[in-house]
Amino acid sequence: MSPRGGLDGDPGTGFLQEIKDAVSVRTALLVLGVLAVQLAFIASYIGAFHNPKPHEIPIAVTVAVPAAQAKAEAEADPARASAEQKQMEAATDQAVQRLKALPGKPLKPSSSDSEADALARIKDRGVDGALIINPQGTEDKLLVASGAGASLSQALEEIMVKVEGAEKRTFKVVDVVPDAEGDARGLSAFYLVVGWCVGGYLCASALAISAGAKPANPARAVIRLGAMAVYAVVAGLLGAVIAGPVLGALPGSVMALWGLGALLVFAVGAITLAFQGLAGIVGIGLAILLVVVLGNPSAGGAYPYPLLPGFWRHIGPILPPGAGTFAARSIAYFKGNGAGGAFLTLAGWAVGAAAVAIVMSLLRQDKKELQAEAEEQRS
């Protein structure tokens, strides 16, 4: 600092005044906001991932002999086969109760009539695995679906090692919905969704600050939403093509993934525009807080919902990244089964956020008109 005064050498400028000139109150508040988002990011990601534990993983349970054997026994002695079927149903119920009573409730078991029924429930995304108990031997079968998340399949195996070991039984693992060769640990769907989300809020942010921090009128808000929709269609298609035909990371329908991507990108973009309409440029930070800080770690990517702590497990399915990840995996590995709820969630965000963005532009216009009328009356 110059002995003649402030940092610029002006004797009329003090050091504190120069700080005020360099960093305004508004800037200081924005910096504090950035710090808050940064700390929230750290807390959210570490909180979600630092200690994954299984919690009520949906699993089907059945005590059953092979279908061909059951058919042959039924044809040979119907009465005996019927009695044995009742015994197996009772044994299935007992097995379900044993699994329900496990400490910490790692599983959410439910009974199935047969192995075929259990398999169908996995492919419909009703359960994440199935335990097929062999009543005629000591080796059972565990059906898993690594396409729904490799860490989830591994968690089921680890639980069953303890459960079956305590019963002096063994089991073999059958992956009935394996992940694709180019989809390491089933994470490609999650990263595709993250990329779509990033594009959504970055495009919306660029549109929002292109002519001021807030929409000047409803027409501008509608135009921005229209531009967002066009971008979403293009981004959805290109993302689906890269993940599918180009890299071979995700199987499944490119058209379905395109539709998902377009809806997801538009939903995230509309959310960003809605927050921007509510809070100005700060709204962009709020959108990042919702989608990135809260949405990404709870999306079920590295650790599917049953392995996440309670807070993240509950918010994940209702936020865009979580709904998008679940739907993308359903399209890639389960023929779209179970994806309807996720699509409805994304559609709700898209419609609701677009409505908020338009309403905020209308309110802003009304406020300007009232201010103009007041000025006219005073003059």
C-alpha positions as YAML, in Angstrom:
chain: A
units: angstrom
residues:
- id: 1
  name: MET
  ca: [0.00, 0.00, 0.00]
- id: 2
  name: SER
  ca: [1.29, 3.42, -0.90]
- id: 3
  name: PRO
  ca: [2.24, 5.69, 2.06]
- id: 4
  name: ARG
  ca: [0.24, 8.42, 0.32]
- id: 5
  name: GLY
  ca: [-3.09, 6.63, 0.76]
- id: 6
  name: GLY
  ca: [-4.85, 3.61, -0.65]
- id: 7
  name: LEU
  ca: [-3.58, 0.81, -2.82]
- id: 8
  name: ASP
  ca: [-3.87, 3.04, -5.89]
- id: 9
  name: GLY
  ca: [-1.80, 5.77, -4.28]
- id: 10
  name: ASP
  ca: [-4.74, 8.15, -3.95]
- id: 11
  name: PRO
  ca: [-4.44, 9.88, -0.56]
- id: 12
  name: GLY
  ca: [-8.22, 10.31, -0.52]
- id: 13
  name: THR
  ca: [-8.84, 6.56, -0.72]
- id: 14
  name: GLY
  ca: [-8.52, 4.46, 2.43]
- id: 15
  name: PHE
  ca: [-7.80, 0.75, 2.53]
- id: 16
  name: LEU
  ca: [-11.29, -0.20, 3.76]
- id: 17
  name: GLN
  ca: [-12.91, 1.91, 1.08]
- id: 18
  name: GLU
  ca: [-10.88, 0.17, -1.59]
- id: 19
  name: ILE
  ca: [-12.05, -3.22, -0.24]
- id: 20
  name: LYS
  ca: [-15.66, -2.02, -0.48]
- id: 21
  name: ASP
  ca: [-15.06, -0.83, -4.02]
- id: 22
  name: ALA
  ca: [-13.40, -4.10, -5.03]
- id: 23
  name: VAL
  ca: [-15.91, -6.42, -3.34]
- id: 24
  name: SER
  ca: [-19.45, -5.12, -3.11]
- id: 25
  name: VAL
  ca: [-21.96, -6.40, -0.57]
- id: 26
  name: ARG
  ca: [-23.77, -8.24, -3.37]
- id: 27
  name: THR
  ca: [-20.54, -9.91, -4.45]
- id: 28
  name: ALA
  ca: [-19.75, -10.90, -0.87]
- id: 29
  name: LEU
  ca: [-23.17, -12.49, -0.51]
- id: 30
  name: LEU
  ca: [-22.68, -14.38, -3.77]
- id: 31
  name: VAL
  ca: [-19.30, -15.66, -2.53]
- id: 32
  name: LEU
  ca: [-20.94, -16.85, 0.68]
- id: 33
  name: GLY
  ca: [-23.57, -18.57, -1.42]
- id: 34
  name: VAL
  ca: [-20.85, -20.32, -3.44]
- id: 35
  name: LEU
  ca: [-19.22, -21.46, -0.18]
- id: 36
  name: ALA
  ca: [-22.55, -22.82, 1.04]
- id: 37
  name: VAL
  ca: [-23.08, -24.77, -2.21]
- id: 38
  name: GLN
  ca: [-19.53, -26.11, -2.04]
- id: 39
  name: LEU
  ca: [-19.96, -27.35, 1.53]
- id: 40
  name: ALA
  ca: [-23.34, -28.82, 0.64]
- id: 41
  name: PHE
  ca: [-21.73, -30.64, -2.28]
- id: 42
  name: ILE
  ca: [-19.09, -32.17, -0.01]
- id: 43
  name: ALA
  ca: [-21.61, -33.13, 2.67]
- id: 44
  name: SER
  ca: [-24.09, -34.59, 0.18]
- id: 45
  name: TYR
  ca: [-21.65, -36.76, -1.78]
- id: 46
  name: ILE
  ca: [-19.69, -38.02, 1.23]
- id: 47
  name: GLY
  ca: [-22.88, -38.46, 3.23]
- id: 48
  name: ALA
  ca: [-24.41, -40.61, 0.50]
- id: 49
  name: PHE
  ca: [-21.36, -42.70, -0.37]
- id: 50
  name: HIS
  ca: [-19.13, -43.02, 2.69]
- id: 51
  name: ASN
  ca: [-20.88, -46.00, 4.28]
- id: 52
  name: PRO
  ca: [-23.29, -47.85, 1.97]
- id: 53
  name: LYS
  ca: [-25.48, -50.38, 3.76]
- id: 54
  name: PRO
  ca: [-28.24, -52.58, 2.32]
- id: 55
  name: HIS
  ca: [-31.70, -51.60, 3.47]
- id: 56
  name: GLU
  ca: [-34.81, -53.55, 2.49]
- id: 57
  name: ILE
  ca: [-33.55, -54.78, -0.88]
- id: 58
  name: PRO
  ca: [-36.65, -56.24, -2.58]
- id: 59
  name: ILE
  ca: [-36.11, -59.96, -3.12]
- id: 60
  name: ALA
  ca: [-38.41, -62.80, -4.14]
- id: 61
  name: VAL
  ca: [-38.23, -66.09, -2.25]
- id: 62
  name: THR
  ca: [-39.53, -69.49, -3.25]
- id: 63
  name: VAL
  ca: [-39.02, -73.10, -2.20]
- id: 64
  name: ALA
  ca: [-39.47, -75.01, -5.43]
- id: 65
  name: VAL
  ca: [-38.32, -78.02, -7.42]
- id: 66
  name: PRO
  ca: [-37.50, -77.62, -11.13]
- id: 67
  name: ALA
  ca: [-40.58, -77.04, -13.29]
- id: 68
  name: ALA
  ca: [-40.06, -80.22, -15.34]
- id: 69
  name: GLN
  ca: [-39.82, -82.34, -12.21]
- id: 70
  name: ALA
  ca: [-42.90, -80.74, -10.67]
- id: 71
  name: LYS
  ca: [-44.88, -81.41, -13.84]
- id: 72
  name: ALA
  ca: [-43.82, -85.06, -13.95]
- id: 73
  name: GLU
  ca: [-44.72, -85.60, -10.28]
- id: 74
  name: ALA
  ca: [-48.11, -83.93, -10.76]
- id: 75
  name: GLU
  ca: [-48.90, -86.20, -13.68]
- id: 76
  name: ALA
  ca: [-47.76, -89.33, -11.82]
- id: 77
  name: ASP
  ca: [-49.49, -88.65, -8.49]
- id: 78
  name: PRO
  ca: [-51.64, -85.49, -8.38]
- id: 79
  name: ALA
  ca: [-52.64, -85.86, -4.75]
- id: 80
  name: ARG
  ca: [-49.08, -86.27, -3.51]
- id: 81
  name: ALA
  ca: [-47.90, -83.42, -5.72]
- id: 82
  name: SER
  ca: [-50.59, -81.15, -4.27]
- id: 83
  name: ALA
  ca: [-49.57, -82.01, -0.71]
- id: 84
  name: GLU
  ca: [-45.91, -81.37, -1.49]
- id: 85
  name: GLN
  ca: [-46.83, -78.04, -3.09]
- id: 86
  name: LYS
  ca: [-48.55, -76.94, 0.12]
- id: 87
  name: GLN
  ca: [-45.52, -77.99, 2.12]
- id: 88
  name: MET
  ca: [-43.26, -75.92, -0.13]
- id: 89
  name: GLU
  ca: [-45.57, -72.91, 0.19]
- id: 90
  name: ALA
  ca: [-45.37, -73.21, 3.97]
- id: 91
  name: ALA
  ca: [-41.58, -73.53, 3.76]
- id: 92
  name: THR
  ca: [-41.47, -70.44, 1.51]
- id: 93
  name: ASP
  ca: [-43.42, -68.43, 4.07]
- id: 94
  name: GLN
  ca: [-41.04, -69.55, 6.81]
- id: 95
  name: ALA
  ca: [-38.04, -68.53, 4.70]
- id: 96
  name: VAL
  ca: [-39.58, -65.13, 4.07]
- id: 97
  name: GLN
  ca: [-40.09, -64.60, 7.79]
- id: 98
  name: ARG
  ca: [-36.47, -65.60, 8.53]
- id: 99
  name: LEU
  ca: [-35.17, -63.09, 6.01]
- id: 100
  name: LYS
  ca: [-37.47, -60.37, 7.34]
- id: 101
  name: ALA
  ca: [-36.03, -60.91, 10.80]
- id: 102
  name: LEU
  ca: [-32.41, -60.30, 9.76]
- id: 103
  name: PRO
  ca: [-30.74, -57.59, 11.91]
- id: 104
  name: GLY
  ca: [-30.86, -54.16, 10.28]
- id: 105
  name: LYS
  ca: [-33.50, -55.28, 7.77]
- id: 106
  name: PRO
  ca: [-31.15, -55.58, 4.78]
- id: 107
  name: LEU
  ca: [-33.82, -57.42, 2.75]
- id: 108
  name: LYS
  ca: [-37.48, -56.93, 1.90]
- id: 109
  name: PRO
  ca: [-38.48, -60.50, 1.02]
- id: 110
  name: SER
  ca: [-41.74, -61.61, -0.51]
- id: 111
  name: SER
  ca: [-42.91, -65.04, -1.58]
- id: 112
  name: SER
  ca: [-43.17, -66.24, -5.18]
- id: 113
  name: ASP
  ca: [-45.03, -69.27, -6.50]
- id: 114
  name: SER
  ca: [-42.15, -70.58, -8.58]
- id: 115
  name: GLU
  ca: [-38.74, -69.80, -10.01]
- id: 116
  name: ALA
  ca: [-40.42, -68.65, -13.23]
- id: 117
  name: ASP
  ca: [-42.58, -66.22, -11.25]
- id: 118
  name: ALA
  ca: [-39.54, -64.88, -9.38]
- id: 119
  name: LEU
  ca: [-37.65, -64.42, -12.65]
- id: 120
  name: ALA
  ca: [-40.58, -62.53, -14.18]
- id: 121
  name: ARG
  ca: [-40.70, -60.19, -11.17]
- id: 122
  name: ILE
  ca: [-37.00, -59.39, -11.58]
- id: 123
  name: LYS
  ca: [-37.44, -58.59, -15.27]
- id: 124
  name: ASP
  ca: [-40.48, -56.43, -14.46]
- id: 125
  name: ARG
  ca: [-38.34, -54.54, -11.90]
- id: 126
  name: GLY
  ca: [-40.63, -55.60, -9.10]
- id: 127
  name: VAL
  ca: [-37.70, -57.08, -7.13]
- id: 128
  name: ASP
  ca: [-33.92, -56.85, -7.38]
- id: 129
  name: GLY
  ca: [-33.16, -60.54, -6.90]
- id: 130
  name: ALA
  ca: [-34.58, -63.92, -5.98]
- id: 131
  name: LEU
  ca: [-33.61, -66.79, -3.69]
- id: 132
  name: ILE
  ca: [-34.66, -70.17, -5.07]
- id: 133
  name: ILE
  ca: [-34.46, -72.73, -2.25]
- id: 134
  name: ASN
  ca: [-33.97, -76.35, -3.23]
- id: 135
  name: PRO
  ca: [-36.00, -78.60, -0.87]
- id: 136
  name: GLN
  ca: [-34.20, -81.72, -2.08]
- id: 137
  name: GLY
  ca: [-30.64, -80.62, -1.44]
- id: 138
  name: THR
  ca: [-28.37, -78.07, 0.24]
- id: 139
  name: GLU
  ca: [-27.46, -75.93, -2.77]
- id: 140
  name: ASP
  ca: [-29.83, -73.07, -3.54]
- id: 141
  name: LYS
  ca: [-29.87, -70.52, -6.34]
- id: 142
  name: LEU
  ca: [-29.60, -66.73, -6.13]
- id: 143
  name: LEU
  ca: [-30.90, -64.81, -9.13]
- id: 144
  name: VAL
  ca: [-29.44, -61.30, -9.53]
- id: 145
  name: ALA
  ca: [-29.64, -58.55, -12.15]
- id: 146
  name: SER
  ca: [-26.35, -56.65, -12.50]
- id: 147
  name: GLY
  ca: [-28.02, -54.49, -15.16]
- id: 148
  name: ALA
  ca: [-29.79, -52.74, -12.28]
- id: 149
  name: GLY
  ca: [-26.45, -51.99, -10.61]
- id: 150
  name: ALA
  ca: [-23.44, -54.20, -9.94]
- id: 151
  name: SER
  ca: [-23.09, -53.01, -6.34]
- id: 152
  name: LEU
  ca: [-26.66, -54.11, -5.63]
- id: 153
  name: SER
  ca: [-25.99, -57.62, -6.95]
- id: 154
  name: GLN
  ca: [-22.81, -57.82, -4.87]
- id: 155
  name: ALA
  ca: [-24.69, -56.70, -1.76]
- id: 156
  name: LEU
  ca: [-27.23, -59.49, -2.25]
- id: 157
  name: GLU
  ca: [-24.43, -62.04, -2.63]
- id: 158
  name: GLU
  ca: [-22.71, -60.84, 0.55]
- id: 159
  name: ILE
  ca: [-25.94, -61.06, 2.53]
- id: 160
  name: MET
  ca: [-26.69, -64.54, 1.24]
- id: 161
  name: VAL
  ca: [-23.21, -65.81, 2.11]
- id: 162
  name: LYS
  ca: [-24.01, -65.11, 5.77]
- id: 163
  name: VAL
  ca: [-27.62, -66.29, 5.62]
- id: 164
  name: GLU
  ca: [-26.92, -69.54, 3.80]
- id: 165
  name: GLY
  ca: [-23.78, -70.19, 5.82]
- id: 166
  name: ALA
  ca: [-25.75, -69.99, 9.05]
- id: 167
  name: GLU
  ca: [-28.10, -72.67, 7.64]
- id: 168
  name: LYS
  ca: [-25.17, -74.85, 6.49]
- id: 169
  name: ARG
  ca: [-26.27, -74.35, 2.89]
- id: 170
  name: THR
  ca: [-24.59, -73.10, -0.26]
- id: 171
  name: PHE
  ca: [-25.86, -71.27, -3.32]
- id: 172
  name: LYS
  ca: [-24.88, -70.51, -6.87]
- id: 173
  name: VAL
  ca: [-25.35, -67.08, -8.43]
- id: 174
  name: VAL
  ca: [-27.17, -66.68, -11.74]
- id: 175
  name: ASP
  ca: [-27.10, -63.23, -13.34]
- id: 176
  name: VAL
  ca: [-30.40, -63.18, -15.21]
- id: 177
  name: VAL
  ca: [-30.03, -59.57, -16.46]
- id: 178
  name: PRO
  ca: [-26.28, -59.03, -16.92]
- id: 179
  name: ASP
  ca: [-24.88, -55.63, -17.77]
- id: 180
  name: ALA
  ca: [-23.50, -55.08, -21.27]
- id: 181
  name: GLU
  ca: [-19.87, -55.80, -22.08]
- id: 182
  name: GLY
  ca: [-19.20, -52.10, -22.63]
- id: 183
  name: ASP
  ca: [-21.06, -50.99, -19.50]
- id: 184
  name: ALA
  ca: [-18.60, -51.40, -16.64]
- id: 185
  name: ARG
  ca: [-20.47, -51.97, -13.37]
- id: 186
  name: GLY
  ca: [-23.67, -50.69, -14.96]
- id: 187
  name: LEU
  ca: [-22.68, -47.04, -14.61]
- id: 188
  name: SER
  ca: [-23.14, -45.90, -18.22]
- id: 189
  name: ALA
  ca: [-26.82, -45.07, -17.70]
- id: 190
  name: PHE
  ca: [-25.96, -42.87, -14.74]
- id: 191
  name: TYR
  ca: [-23.20, -40.99, -16.57]
- id: 192
  name: LEU
  ca: [-25.43, -40.50, -19.59]
- id: 193
  name: VAL
  ca: [-28.07, -38.97, -17.32]
- id: 194
  name: VAL
  ca: [-25.48, -36.75, -15.62]
- id: 195
  name: GLY
  ca: [-24.36, -35.49, -19.02]
- id: 196
  name: TRP
  ca: [-27.94, -34.72, -20.03]
- id: 197
  name: CYS
  ca: [-28.52, -32.86, -16.75]
- id: 198
  name: VAL
  ca: [-25.35, -30.80, -17.17]
- id: 199
  name: GLY
  ca: [-26.43, -29.81, -20.67]
- id: 200
  name: GLY
  ca: [-29.88, -28.89, -19.42]
- id: 201
  name: TYR
  ca: [-28.84, -26.42, -16.75]
- id: 202
  name: LEU
  ca: [-25.92, -24.99, -18.74]
- id: 203
  name: CYS
  ca: [-28.12, -24.29, -21.77]
- id: 204
  name: ALA
  ca: [-30.81, -22.74, -19.58]
- id: 205
  name: SER
  ca: [-28.19, -20.65, -17.77]
- id: 206
  name: ALA
  ca: [-26.88, -19.34, -21.08]
- id: 207
  name: LEU
  ca: [-30.41, -18.46, -22.18]
- id: 208
  name: ALA
  ca: [-31.21, -16.81, -18.85]
- id: 209
  name: ILE
  ca: [-28.22, -14.46, -18.82]
- id: 210
  name: SER
  ca: [-28.27, -13.67, -22.53]
- id: 211
  name: ALA
  ca: [-30.45, -10.60, -22.03]
- id: 212
  name: GLY
  ca: [-30.44, -9.85, -18.35]
- id: 213
  name: ALA
  ca: [-30.85, -11.84, -15.19]
- id: 214
  name: LYS
  ca: [-34.66, -12.13, -15.41]
- id: 215
  name: PRO
  ca: [-37.17, -12.58, -18.22]
- id: 216
  name: ALA
  ca: [-38.36, -9.11, -19.21]
- id: 217
  name: ASN
  ca: [-41.74, -10.36, -20.38]
- id: 218
  name: PRO
  ca: [-43.78, -13.53, -20.98]
- id: 219
  name: ALA
  ca: [-42.82, -13.61, -24.65]
- id: 220
  name: ARG
  ca: [-39.15, -13.89, -23.78]
- id: 221
  name: ALA
  ca: [-39.90, -16.65, -21.26]
- id: 222
  name: VAL
  ca: [-41.85, -18.65, -23.85]
- id: 223
  name: ILE
  ca: [-39.10, -18.18, -26.44]
- id: 224
  name: ARG
  ca: [-36.48, -19.40, -24.00]
- id: 225
  name: LEU
  ca: [-38.56, -22.45, -23.13]
- id: 226
  name: GLY
  ca: [-39.03, -23.12, -26.84]
- id: 227
  name: ALA
  ca: [-35.29, -22.85, -27.45]
- id: 228
  name: MET
  ca: [-34.77, -25.17, -24.49]
- id: 229
  name: ALA
  ca: [-37.12, -27.72, -26.03]
- id: 230
  name: VAL
  ca: [-35.25, -27.66, -29.35]
- id: 231
  name: TYR
  ca: [-31.93, -28.09, -27.57]
- id: 232
  name: ALA
  ca: [-33.37, -30.95, -25.50]
- id: 233
  name: VAL
  ca: [-34.47, -32.87, -28.59]
- id: 234
  name: VAL
  ca: [-31.02, -32.56, -30.18]
- id: 235
  name: ALA
  ca: [-29.13, -33.31, -26.95]
- id: 236
  name: GLY
  ca: [-31.33, -36.32, -26.21]
- id: 237
  name: LEU
  ca: [-30.70, -37.83, -29.63]
- id: 238
  name: LEU
  ca: [-26.95, -37.26, -29.65]
- id: 239
  name: GLY
  ca: [-26.54, -38.61, -26.12]
- id: 240
  name: ALA
  ca: [-28.51, -41.76, -26.94]
- id: 241
  name: VAL
  ca: [-26.50, -42.34, -30.12]
- id: 242
  name: ILE
  ca: [-23.16, -41.89, -28.37]
- id: 243
  name: ALA
  ca: [-24.09, -44.22, -25.48]
- id: 244
  name: GLY
  ca: [-25.63, -46.82, -27.78]
- id: 245
  name: PRO
  ca: [-24.41, -47.30, -31.36]
- id: 246
  name: VAL
  ca: [-21.17, -45.28, -31.08]
- id: 247
  name: LEU
  ca: [-19.68, -46.61, -27.82]
- id: 248
  name: GLY
  ca: [-21.78, -49.73, -27.34]
- id: 249
  name: ALA
  ca: [-22.18, -48.92, -23.65]
- id: 250
  name: LEU
  ca: [-25.97, -49.22, -23.43]
- id: 251
  name: PRO
  ca: [-28.19, -51.73, -25.19]
- id: 252
  name: GLY
  ca: [-31.89, -51.11, -25.62]
- id: 253
  name: SER
  ca: [-33.97, -48.86, -27.83]
- id: 254
  name: VAL
  ca: [-32.19, -45.73, -29.08]
- id: 255
  name: MET
  ca: [-35.59, -44.15, -29.72]
- id: 256
  name: ALA
  ca: [-36.68, -44.74, -26.12]
- id: 257
  name: LEU
  ca: [-33.41, -43.35, -24.78]
- id: 258
  name: TRP
  ca: [-33.82, -40.36, -27.09]
- id: 259
  name: GLY
  ca: [-37.26, -39.67, -25.67]
- id: 260
  name: LEU
  ca: [-35.94, -39.99, -22.14]
- id: 261
  name: GLY
  ca: [-33.01, -37.70, -22.84]
- id: 262
  name: ALA
  ca: [-35.18, -35.02, -24.46]
- id: 263
  name: LEU
  ca: [-37.59, -35.05, -21.52]
- id: 264
  name: LEU
  ca: [-34.81, -35.01, -18.93]
- id: 265
  name: VAL
  ca: [-32.82, -32.20, -20.55]
- id: 266
  name: PHE
  ca: [-35.94, -30.06, -20.95]
- id: 267
  name: ALA
  ca: [-37.03, -30.75, -17.36]
- id: 268
  name: VAL
  ca: [-33.66, -29.69, -15.92]
- id: 269
  name: GLY
  ca: [-33.54, -26.65, -18.21]
- id: 270
  name: ALA
  ca: [-37.06, -25.63, -17.21]
- id: 271
  name: ILE
  ca: [-36.15, -26.02, -13.54]
- id: 272
  name: THR
  ca: [-33.17, -23.72, -14.05]
- id: 273
  name: LEU
  ca: [-35.30, -21.11, -15.84]
- id: 274
  name: ALA
  ca: [-37.95, -21.34, -13.11]
- id: 275
  name: PHE
  ca: [-35.41, -20.78, -10.33]
- id: 276
  name: GLN
  ca: [-33.85, -17.97, -12.34]
- id: 277
  name: GLY
  ca: [-37.25, -16.35, -12.66]
- id: 278
  name: LEU
  ca: [-37.78, -16.67, -8.91]
- id: 279
  name: ALA
  ca: [-34.37, -15.52, -7.68]
- id: 280
  name: GLY
  ca: [-32.49, -13.99, -10.60]
- id: 281
  name: ILE
  ca: [-28.96, -15.16, -11.22]
- id: 282
  name: VAL
  ca: [-28.92, -16.78, -7.77]
- id: 283
  name: GLY
  ca: [-31.56, -19.15, -9.13]
- id: 284
  name: ILE
  ca: [-28.93, -20.81, -11.31]
- id: 285
  name: GLY
  ca: [-27.10, -21.78, -8.13]
- id: 286
  name: LEU
  ca: [-30.33, -23.11, -6.65]
- id: 287
  name: ALA
  ca: [-30.84, -25.28, -9.72]
- id: 288
  name: ILE
  ca: [-27.33, -26.68, -9.34]
- id: 289
  name: LEU
  ca: [-28.05, -27.31, -5.66]
- id: 290
  name: LEU
  ca: [-31.15, -29.32, -6.53]
- id: 291
  name: VAL
  ca: [-29.86, -31.24, -9.55]
- id: 292
  name: VAL
  ca: [-26.16, -31.68, -8.82]
- id: 293
  name: VAL
  ca: [-25.70, -31.43, -5.07]
- id: 294
  name: LEU
  ca: [-28.84, -33.34, -4.06]
- id: 295
  name: GLY
  ca: [-29.80, -35.14, -7.27]
- id: 296
  name: ASN
  ca: [-26.59, -36.80, -8.42]
- id: 297
  name: PRO
  ca: [-25.53, -38.63, -5.23]
- id: 298
  name: SER
  ca: [-29.11, -39.83, -4.66]
- id: 299
  name: ALA
  ca: [-29.62, -40.97, -8.26]
- id: 300
  name: GLY
  ca: [-28.75, -44.62, -7.62]
- id: 301
  name: GLY
  ca: [-25.74, -44.57, -9.91]
- id: 302
  name: ALA
  ca: [-22.76, -45.99, -8.02]
- id: 303
  name: TYR
  ca: [-25.04, -47.26, -5.26]
- id: 304
  name: PRO
  ca: [-28.70, -48.02, -6.07]
- id: 305
  name: TYR
  ca: [-31.40, -46.78, -3.70]
- id: 306
  name: PRO
  ca: [-31.42, -49.72, -1.24]
- id: 307
  name: LEU
  ca: [-27.74, -49.08, -0.45]
- id: 308
  name: LEU
  ca: [-28.07, -45.34, 0.24]
- id: 309
  name: PRO
  ca: [-28.76, -43.70, 3.63]
- id: 310
  name: GLY
  ca: [-32.38, -42.79, 4.35]
- id: 311
  name: PHE
  ca: [-32.38, -39.15, 3.22]
- id: 312
  name: TRP
  ca: [-30.80, -39.83, -0.16]
- id: 313
  name: ARG
  ca: [-32.77, -43.05, -0.61]
- id: 314
  name: HIS
  ca: [-36.04, -41.17, -0.25]
- id: 315
  name: ILE
  ca: [-35.31, -38.09, -2.37]
- id: 316
  name: GLY
  ca: [-33.54, -39.95, -5.19]
- id: 317
  name: PRO
  ca: [-36.58, -41.29, -7.08]
- id: 318
  name: ILE
  ca: [-38.36, -37.90, -7.11]
- id: 319
  name: LEU
  ca: [-35.44, -35.84, -8.44]
- id: 320
  name: PRO
  ca: [-34.55, -35.69, -12.16]
- id: 321
  name: PRO
  ca: [-31.18, -37.52, -12.00]
- id: 322
  name: GLY
  ca: [-32.66, -40.41, -10.04]
- id: 323
  name: ALA
  ca: [-35.74, -40.74, -12.20]
- id: 324
  name: GLY
  ca: [-33.57, -40.51, -15.32]
- id: 325
  name: THR
  ca: [-31.09, -43.15, -14.14]
- id: 326
  name: PHE
  ca: [-33.83, -45.61, -13.20]
- id: 327
  name: ALA
  ca: [-35.59, -45.10, -16.54]
- id: 328
  name: ALA
  ca: [-32.35, -45.41, -18.54]
- id: 329
  name: ARG
  ca: [-31.50, -48.73, -16.90]
- id: 330
  name: SER
  ca: [-35.05, -49.94, -17.44]
- id: 331
  name: ILE
  ca: [-34.82, -49.12, -21.14]
- id: 332
  name: ALA
  ca: [-31.34, -50.61, -21.54]
- id: 333
  name: TYR
  ca: [-31.83, -53.88, -19.67]
- id: 334
  name: PHE
  ca: [-35.49, -54.44, -18.78]
- id: 335
  name: LYS
  ca: [-37.32, -53.55, -22.03]
- id: 336
  name: GLY
  ca: [-38.65, -50.39, -20.39]
- id: 337
  name: ASN
  ca: [-40.43, -52.28, -17.60]
- id: 338
  name: GLY
  ca: [-41.03, -50.14, -14.53]
- id: 339
  name: ALA
  ca: [-40.00, -46.90, -16.23]
- id: 340
  name: GLY
  ca: [-43.48, -45.38, -16.33]
- id: 341
  name: GLY
  ca: [-43.25, -43.78, -12.90]
- id: 342
  name: ALA
  ca: [-39.88, -42.22, -13.69]
- id: 343
  name: PHE
  ca: [-41.21, -40.72, -16.93]
- id: 344
  name: LEU
  ca: [-44.20, -39.28, -15.05]
- id: 345
  name: THR
  ca: [-41.84, -37.76, -12.48]
- id: 346
  name: LEU
  ca: [-39.78, -36.06, -15.19]
- id: 347
  name: ALA
  ca: [-42.91, -34.87, -16.99]
- id: 348
  name: GLY
  ca: [-44.16, -33.37, -13.73]
- id: 349
  name: TRP
  ca: [-40.92, -31.46, -13.27]
- id: 350
  name: ALA
  ca: [-40.96, -30.27, -16.88]
- id: 351
  name: VAL
  ca: [-44.55, -29.03, -16.85]
- id: 352
  name: GLY
  ca: [-44.41, -27.58, -13.34]
- id: 353
  name: ALA
  ca: [-41.11, -25.75, -13.86]
- id: 354
  name: ALA
  ca: [-42.19, -24.36, -17.25]
- id: 355
  name: ALA
  ca: [-45.40, -23.08, -15.65]
- id: 356
  name: VAL
  ca: [-43.44, -21.39, -12.85]
- id: 357
  name: ALA
  ca: [-41.10, -19.72, -15.35]
- id: 358
  name: ILE
  ca: [-44.05, -18.30, -17.31]
- id: 359
  name: VAL
  ca: [-45.97, -17.22, -14.20]
- id: 360
  name: MET
  ca: [-42.91, -15.41, -12.84]
- id: 361
  name: SER
  ca: [-42.52, -13.54, -16.13]
- id: 362
  name: LEU
  ca: [-46.20, -12.50, -15.96]
- id: 363
  name: LEU
  ca: [-45.80, -11.29, -12.39]
- id: 364
  name: ARG
  ca: [-42.71, -9.36, -13.35]
- id: 365
  name: GLN
  ca: [-44.57, -7.71, -16.22]
- id: 366
  name: ASP
  ca: [-47.50, -6.79, -13.94]
- id: 367
  name: LYS
  ca: [-45.08, -5.27, -11.44]
- id: 368
  name: LYS
  ca: [-43.46, -3.16, -14.15]
- id: 369
  name: GLU
  ca: [-46.86, -1.97, -15.36]
- id: 370
  name: LEU
  ca: [-47.91, -1.00, -11.83]
- id: 371
  name: GLN
  ca: [-44.66, 0.89, -11.33]
- id: 372
  name: ALA
  ca: [-45.18, 2.72, -14.63]
- id: 373
  name: GLU
  ca: [-48.73, 3.69, -13.64]
- id: 374
  name: ALA
  ca: [-47.52, 4.95, -10.28]
- id: 375
  name: GLU
  ca: [-44.87, 7.09, -11.94]
- id: 376
  name: GLU
  ca: [-47.47, 8.56, -14.31]
- id: 377
  name: GLN
  ca: [-49.74, 9.47, -11.43]
- id: 378
  name: ARG
  ca: [-46.91, 11.15, -9.55]
- id: 379
  name: SER
  ca: [-45.95, 13.16, -12.61]
...
